[in-house]
Amino acid sequence: MISRVYSRFCQTLPAPEGSRGLLVAFSGGLDSTVLLVLAARFAQEQGLALRALHVHHGLSPHADDWVAHCEGVCQQLAVPLIIQRVQLQRGNGDSLEAQAREARYQRLAACLEEGEWLLTAHHQDDQLETLLLALKRGAGLRGLAGMVPNQPFAGGRLLRPLLEVSRAELAALAETLPYGWVEDESNLDVSYDRNFLRQQLIPQLKARWPAMAQTAARSMALCAEQEALISELAEADWQQAGEGEALRIEALQPLSPVRRNNLLRHWIRRQGGEMPSRELLGLLWQEVALAREDANPRLSLQGLECRRFQGRLHLVPPGLAPREEVLPIRVGETLRLPDGLGAFRLLSSDGGEGLRPPREDEPLSVRFQVASGVMLKPVGRVGSRRLKKLLQEYGVPSWQRGRIPILYYGEQVALVAGLFVCDGFLAPEGGIKGDWRRAVAPARD
């Protein structure tokens, strides 16, 4: 029995030469116990380091007993065990199930070493549950494709080598092993959606159609192929329509509605946004992209706002407001800016062109505003302008105004970061320079 399952386990793993070791997510339950036994055999045969990690959520009165059980199993298998304890917040609006999953993956990511493989015990029946939950949510192809067997994760890879093995096969194998396993009593609570599927619905489906899990897995594999195809198409369209992190509306207009929506989803995903509904994408196009020329439209997405400026769509954090701080700075210092605006540094220009050194009566500071009525004259420009007019000429979107670092010498504006130096502050050589490093939001997978 173990040889047959082990053979399939090995076939799903990448070449072992690409791994710097294995980390098994070990709950002590039936599935992860079988996984740990298979991983121990694989690690021994391939000469790989193996560790196990158990997350103590503290939700069950038996949680400490589970830790003791896991320690005993790992001791018998000579596998080092890491125990991570987390605390969940009841009544904060998120389900405990979702919180526990998030906390578990956070600890797994934190413990995974560079180049290491994380192995989880998800199996074929879990895939069927995932498909049914995706259908309940009205998910698209990405959701219907289910869990993938191999993906990047926290500097290593996340592998699910049991996705083609049924729960019944794992149970039969577990019965032949001497280690036993723990039973989480919360798995019987059908108020959780996944438990309802596992305990009530899926047994009926499999009683009527015994091959349900296998055929569902084939459908999910087809969905994964189609998702890969439309992702390739979206990336090709992005290369044509993208500009920095913005989208050119002119390049979107010739696309069919379905192709345009595909690109919009791709763009939102690149910037870490949650996938909007079809209705929300329709509003984005009609009320933001196609709004009248003199409008300043915005649309709230989940955690982001879609804005339009000079024929381009932008995704920005919600609730951006002008800053009012006065922040002292010295040459050679790095200043952490508020509200996720990054960092501003003053450095020597190494003999090249830069700002003239300040006089003793010119203390340096970084601000974000210019007093009403003050006129600025950028180097090389004829005549002075108000800052608002200059920002319009330099193509700065309205939501960034009041959020750009401005370097002051005393009470005089010397530099508007990333845009211009003011007349009278430029040194042809031997000066200083300001370096603004904007914060960059990570993209979601």
XYZ file of C-alpha atoms in Angstrom:
445
model
C 0.000 0.000 0.000
C 2.668 2.507 1.009
C 4.766 1.728 -2.062
C 1.916 2.614 -4.434
C 1.141 5.910 -2.700
C 4.839 6.703 -2.297
C 5.410 6.207 -6.022
C 2.683 8.739 -6.849
C 4.033 11.074 -4.163
C 7.498 11.046 -5.757
C 6.157 11.546 -9.277
C 4.511 14.842 -8.344
C 7.656 16.370 -6.812
C 10.208 18.368 -8.811
C 13.766 17.121 -9.235
C 15.252 16.922 -5.715
C 18.428 18.715 -6.853
C 16.411 21.952 -6.748
C 15.627 21.667 -3.038
C 17.606 22.805 -0.022
C 15.396 20.752 2.278
C 11.807 19.925 3.173
C 9.415 21.483 5.675
C 6.199 19.541 6.364
C 3.090 21.291 7.686
C 2.236 18.775 10.427
C -1.067 19.065 12.272
C -0.898 15.531 13.680
C -4.046 14.566 11.775
C -4.380 11.542 9.515
C -3.455 13.312 6.264
C -0.374 15.135 7.524
C 0.841 12.015 9.367
C 0.893 10.072 6.106
C 2.584 13.025 4.413
C 5.302 13.163 7.079
C 6.013 9.426 6.743
C 6.313 9.739 2.947
C 8.479 12.849 3.239
C 10.786 11.136 5.743
C 11.363 8.273 3.317
C 11.940 10.670 0.414
C 14.341 12.862 2.412
C 16.364 9.825 3.501
C 16.613 8.465 -0.040
C 17.570 11.833 -1.522
C 19.843 13.014 1.287
C 17.683 16.040 2.077
C 17.166 17.789 5.400
C 13.619 17.433 6.762
C 11.765 19.470 9.381
C 8.144 19.541 10.536
C 6.152 22.506 11.792
C 3.067 22.353 14.021
C 0.909 25.448 14.608
C -0.795 25.578 18.014
C -3.919 27.704 17.481
C -5.231 27.304 21.028
C -8.809 26.823 19.822
C -9.273 23.307 21.149
C -8.960 22.174 24.782
C -6.897 19.288 23.370
C -4.346 21.544 21.605
C -1.577 20.805 24.127
C -2.208 17.059 23.757
C -1.834 17.422 19.991
C 1.555 19.066 20.485
C 2.672 16.130 22.667
C 1.433 13.650 20.043
C 3.295 15.467 17.242
C 6.457 15.516 19.331
C 6.165 11.759 19.838
C 5.672 11.000 16.135
C 8.557 13.242 15.098
C 10.792 11.663 17.705
C 10.047 8.196 16.302
C 10.786 9.405 12.759
C 13.860 11.400 13.886
C 12.401 14.594 12.379
C 13.048 17.959 14.103
C 9.758 19.604 15.089
C 9.044 23.345 15.306
C 6.102 24.447 17.476
C 4.539 27.803 16.648
C 1.845 29.253 18.927
C -0.646 31.812 17.607
C -3.528 33.739 19.141
C -6.738 34.370 17.204
C -9.214 37.163 17.862
C -12.787 36.068 18.387
C -15.520 38.440 17.269
C -13.351 40.673 15.057
C -15.492 40.058 11.962
C -13.305 37.378 10.387
C -14.193 33.718 10.773
C -11.931 31.705 13.055
C -11.440 29.277 10.169
C -10.054 32.058 7.953
C -7.958 33.507 10.780
C -6.452 30.111 11.590
C -5.534 29.506 7.962
C -3.967 32.961 7.602
C -1.991 32.577 10.831
C -0.827 29.106 9.828
C 0.543 30.248 6.462
C 2.178 33.293 8.020
C 4.141 31.078 10.408
C 4.992 28.600 7.663
C 6.266 31.453 5.468
C 8.326 32.879 8.330
C 9.980 29.519 9.041
C 10.588 28.453 5.439
C 14.229 28.861 4.493
C 15.492 30.101 1.143
C 15.176 27.332 -1.460
C 13.299 25.011 0.923
C 10.138 23.118 -0.081
C 6.995 23.389 2.024
C 4.836 20.241 1.796
C 1.151 20.253 2.734
C -1.217 17.280 2.909
C -4.038 18.513 0.656
C -5.538 15.590 -1.232
C -8.046 14.821 -3.976
C -11.110 15.192 -1.761
C -9.828 18.586 -0.598
C -9.763 19.625 -4.260
C -13.419 18.685 -4.628
C -14.271 20.751 -1.542
C -12.315 23.669 -2.993
C -14.224 23.424 -6.280
C -17.608 23.407 -4.556
C -16.660 26.393 -2.402
C -15.481 28.242 -5.511
C -18.822 27.546 -7.191
C -20.609 28.888 -4.097
C -18.606 32.132 -4.363
C -19.236 32.457 -8.095
C -15.479 32.281 -8.769
C -13.881 32.554 -12.196
C -11.372 30.222 -13.813
C -8.640 30.975 -11.287
C -10.884 29.864 -8.420
C -12.295 26.882 -10.291
C -8.770 25.669 -11.069
C -8.394 24.881 -7.349
C -5.099 24.257 -5.621
C -1.993 23.874 -7.743
C 0.562 21.152 -6.930
C 3.593 23.438 -7.209
C 3.940 27.195 -6.740
C 6.460 29.756 -5.426
C 6.112 30.544 -1.727
C 8.134 32.760 0.629
C 11.543 32.254 -0.954
C 10.952 28.553 -1.602
C 8.162 26.465 -3.071
C 4.795 25.233 -1.816
C 4.163 21.646 -2.923
C 1.014 19.532 -2.553
C 2.177 16.046 -3.571
C -1.040 14.227 -2.512
C -3.544 16.072 -4.716
C -4.085 12.961 -6.850
C -4.560 10.659 -3.828
C -8.021 10.157 -2.342
C -8.820 10.506 1.356
C -9.863 6.833 1.401
C -6.409 5.763 0.171
C -4.709 7.903 2.814
C -6.949 6.455 5.531
C -6.175 2.895 4.424
C -2.457 3.642 4.500
C -2.643 5.384 7.885
C -4.222 2.258 9.411
C -1.059 0.298 8.550
C 1.256 2.763 10.305
C 2.197 2.559 14.011
C 1.915 6.278 14.799
C -1.802 6.997 15.125
C -3.201 10.489 14.613
C -5.240 13.162 16.338
C -8.870 13.956 15.585
C -9.850 17.623 15.603
C -13.366 17.762 17.041
C -14.045 21.002 15.149
C -14.034 18.956 11.914
C -17.481 17.694 12.925
C -18.925 21.209 13.233
C -21.014 21.605 10.061
C -21.501 25.327 10.700
C -18.172 25.628 8.858
C -18.753 25.451 5.098
C -15.900 23.056 4.417
C -17.053 20.684 7.159
C -20.617 20.773 5.806
C -19.310 19.711 2.412
C -17.026 17.060 3.896
C -19.533 15.572 6.330
C -22.838 15.859 4.487
C -22.772 16.845 0.824
C -19.704 15.127 -0.621
C -20.564 11.665 0.803
C -23.916 11.893 -1.011
C -22.253 12.997 -4.245
C -19.720 10.163 -4.079
C -22.405 7.637 -3.193
C -24.254 8.603 -6.379
C -21.138 9.157 -8.527
C -18.148 7.301 -7.003
C -15.659 8.900 -9.414
C -16.829 12.428 -8.575
C -13.512 13.560 -7.071
C -11.488 12.255 -10.038
C -13.745 13.807 -12.678
C -13.860 17.108 -10.766
C -10.048 17.064 -10.677
C -9.990 16.717 -14.475
C -12.329 19.694 -14.839
C -10.137 21.730 -12.488
C -7.040 20.837 -14.498
C -8.784 22.071 -17.659
C -9.725 25.293 -15.854
C -6.085 25.708 -14.833
C -4.987 25.350 -18.474
C -7.540 27.906 -19.619
C -6.527 30.266 -16.831
C -2.890 29.994 -17.934
C -3.935 30.793 -21.496
C -5.932 33.912 -20.629
C -3.127 35.028 -18.312
C -0.737 34.877 -21.265
C -3.202 36.913 -23.330
C -3.606 39.458 -20.517
C 0.168 39.840 -20.175
C 0.486 40.437 -23.929
C -2.269 43.077 -23.742
C -0.578 44.621 -20.696
C 2.634 45.057 -22.691
C 0.639 47.115 -25.197
C -1.593 49.095 -22.826
C 0.457 49.422 -19.637
C 2.511 52.493 -18.797
C 4.360 52.273 -15.500
C 1.598 50.976 -13.230
C -1.160 52.777 -15.167
C -3.344 51.672 -18.084
C -3.810 53.786 -21.213
C -7.542 54.097 -21.894
C -6.907 54.603 -25.620
C -5.302 51.149 -25.813
C -8.248 49.555 -23.968
C -10.948 50.901 -26.274
C -10.339 48.609 -29.311
C -10.523 45.473 -27.133
C -13.698 43.418 -26.886
C -15.482 43.747 -23.517
C -14.397 40.279 -22.358
C -10.782 40.861 -23.367
C -10.806 44.300 -21.766
C -12.176 42.861 -18.511
C -9.500 40.179 -18.608
C -6.800 42.852 -18.839
C -8.404 44.945 -16.096
C -8.404 41.943 -13.748
C -4.770 41.233 -14.623
C -3.864 44.872 -13.899
C -5.669 44.865 -10.555
C -4.029 41.577 -9.549
C -0.565 42.940 -10.442
C -1.053 45.708 -7.908
C -2.279 43.472 -5.118
C -6.001 44.156 -5.437
C -8.884 41.796 -4.783
C -10.754 40.558 -7.821
C -13.818 42.745 -8.533
C -17.149 41.420 -9.751
C -18.248 41.777 -13.371
C -20.632 44.533 -12.272
C -17.798 46.471 -10.634
C -15.642 46.147 -13.747
C -18.542 47.537 -15.764
C -18.758 50.545 -13.427
C -14.986 51.019 -13.652
C -15.191 51.289 -17.428
C -18.366 53.359 -17.692
C -17.975 55.701 -14.710
C -14.208 56.142 -14.573
C -12.632 55.401 -17.960
C -15.479 56.931 -19.999
C -16.413 59.789 -17.645
C -16.549 63.266 -19.164
C -13.214 64.987 -19.794
C -13.521 67.584 -17.035
C -14.502 65.036 -14.355
C -12.251 63.695 -11.599
C -13.829 60.228 -11.263
C -12.993 57.602 -8.698
C -14.319 54.135 -7.890
C -13.743 52.232 -4.668
C -12.535 48.669 -5.097
C -11.565 46.355 -2.250
C -8.632 48.149 -0.614
C -7.900 50.362 -3.638
C -9.388 53.264 -5.580
C -9.464 53.491 -9.353
C -8.736 57.041 -10.585
C -8.291 58.618 -14.017
C -5.749 61.205 -15.071
C -4.647 62.364 -18.532
C -6.170 59.397 -20.331
C -4.798 56.776 -17.949
C -6.311 54.607 -15.262
C -4.502 54.432 -11.919
C -4.963 52.291 -8.809
C -4.194 54.121 -5.590
C -4.715 53.477 -1.864
C -8.025 54.882 -0.628
C -8.345 58.025 1.448
C -5.127 59.732 0.354
C -4.875 63.150 1.998
C -2.369 66.024 1.750
C 0.342 65.998 4.412
C 1.099 68.983 6.665
C 4.307 67.886 8.426
C 7.541 69.869 8.729
C 10.356 67.302 9.038
C 13.926 68.460 9.804
C 16.671 66.724 7.824
C 20.461 66.898 7.541
C 22.860 66.014 4.738
C 23.673 62.301 4.871
C 20.414 61.482 6.648
C 17.558 59.211 5.496
C 14.112 60.446 6.465
C 11.237 57.947 6.715
C 8.196 59.709 5.328
C 4.692 59.305 6.805
C 1.689 57.534 5.320
C 3.591 55.062 3.160
C 5.340 57.763 1.099
C 8.704 56.011 1.254
C 11.982 57.646 2.235
C 13.886 60.831 1.363
C 17.684 61.056 1.503
C 20.131 63.950 1.185
C 23.445 62.819 -0.290
C 26.632 64.324 -1.620
C 26.490 64.742 -5.395
C 30.073 63.377 -5.671
C 31.309 66.432 -7.513
C 28.489 66.439 -10.053
C 25.640 68.867 -10.457
C 23.401 69.206 -7.413
C 21.938 71.631 -4.935
C 24.191 74.258 -3.445
C 25.154 73.624 0.188
C 22.845 75.432 2.643
C 24.079 78.444 4.598
C 24.150 78.373 8.388
C 20.930 80.394 8.529
C 19.128 77.937 6.200
C 18.005 74.913 8.246
C 16.885 72.065 5.996
C 13.421 70.537 6.231
C 11.072 68.389 4.171
C 7.487 69.563 3.813
C 4.587 68.760 1.509
C 2.920 72.151 1.078
C 3.731 75.615 -0.261
C 2.046 78.674 1.222
C -0.792 80.144 -0.799
C 0.400 82.714 -3.306
C 4.047 81.613 -3.325
C 5.508 81.514 -6.836
C 8.226 79.031 -7.879
C 10.648 79.234 -10.796
C 12.170 75.894 -11.858
C 15.706 76.014 -13.255
C 15.586 76.487 -17.022
C 12.033 77.819 -17.089
C 10.969 81.334 -18.020
C 8.803 82.979 -15.412
C 7.378 81.776 -12.120
C 4.257 79.726 -11.455
C 2.211 78.618 -8.496
C 2.945 75.058 -7.405
C -0.519 73.820 -8.378
C -0.004 75.060 -11.951
C 3.480 73.532 -12.135
C 2.241 70.161 -10.916
C -0.424 70.198 -13.619
C 2.221 71.010 -16.236
C 4.452 68.199 -14.979
C 1.534 65.752 -15.200
C 1.183 65.054 -11.465
C -2.226 63.459 -10.673
C -4.473 65.364 -8.296
C -4.291 62.697 -5.564
C -0.475 63.028 -5.388
C -0.556 66.788 -4.777
C 0.275 67.573 -1.192
C 2.082 64.229 -0.916
C 5.342 65.004 -2.744
C 8.401 65.804 -0.581
C 9.505 69.436 -0.910
C 12.969 70.370 0.342
C 13.159 73.750 2.073
C 16.239 75.866 2.776
C 14.932 77.913 5.681
C 11.608 79.161 4.338
C 12.565 78.916 0.666
C 11.632 76.022 -1.625
C 14.776 74.500 -3.129
C 13.541 71.204 -4.606
C 10.272 69.472 -5.426
C 11.349 65.833 -5.315
C 11.348 64.011 -8.625
C 10.298 67.125 -10.560
C 12.500 70.220 -10.437
C 15.108 72.370 -8.660
C 14.195 75.987 -8.024
C 16.195 78.833 -9.523
C 19.013 79.972 -7.256
C 19.627 76.582 -5.635
C 21.500 74.699 -8.367
C 25.258 74.087 -7.965
C 27.181 73.071 -11.104
C 29.436 70.808 -9.014
C 30.213 69.794 -5.455
C 26.666 70.130 -4.180
C 24.119 67.808 -2.599
C 21.186 65.904 -4.102
C 17.817 64.723 -2.836
C 16.765 61.141 -3.466
C 13.106 60.182 -2.998
C 12.438 56.438 -2.862
C 8.740 55.782 -3.158
C 7.211 52.829 -1.336
C 6.136 50.024 -3.671
C 3.147 47.793 -2.870
C 3.761 44.066 -3.432
C 1.765 42.345 -6.126
C -0.427 39.364 -5.275
C -0.086 36.052 -6.826
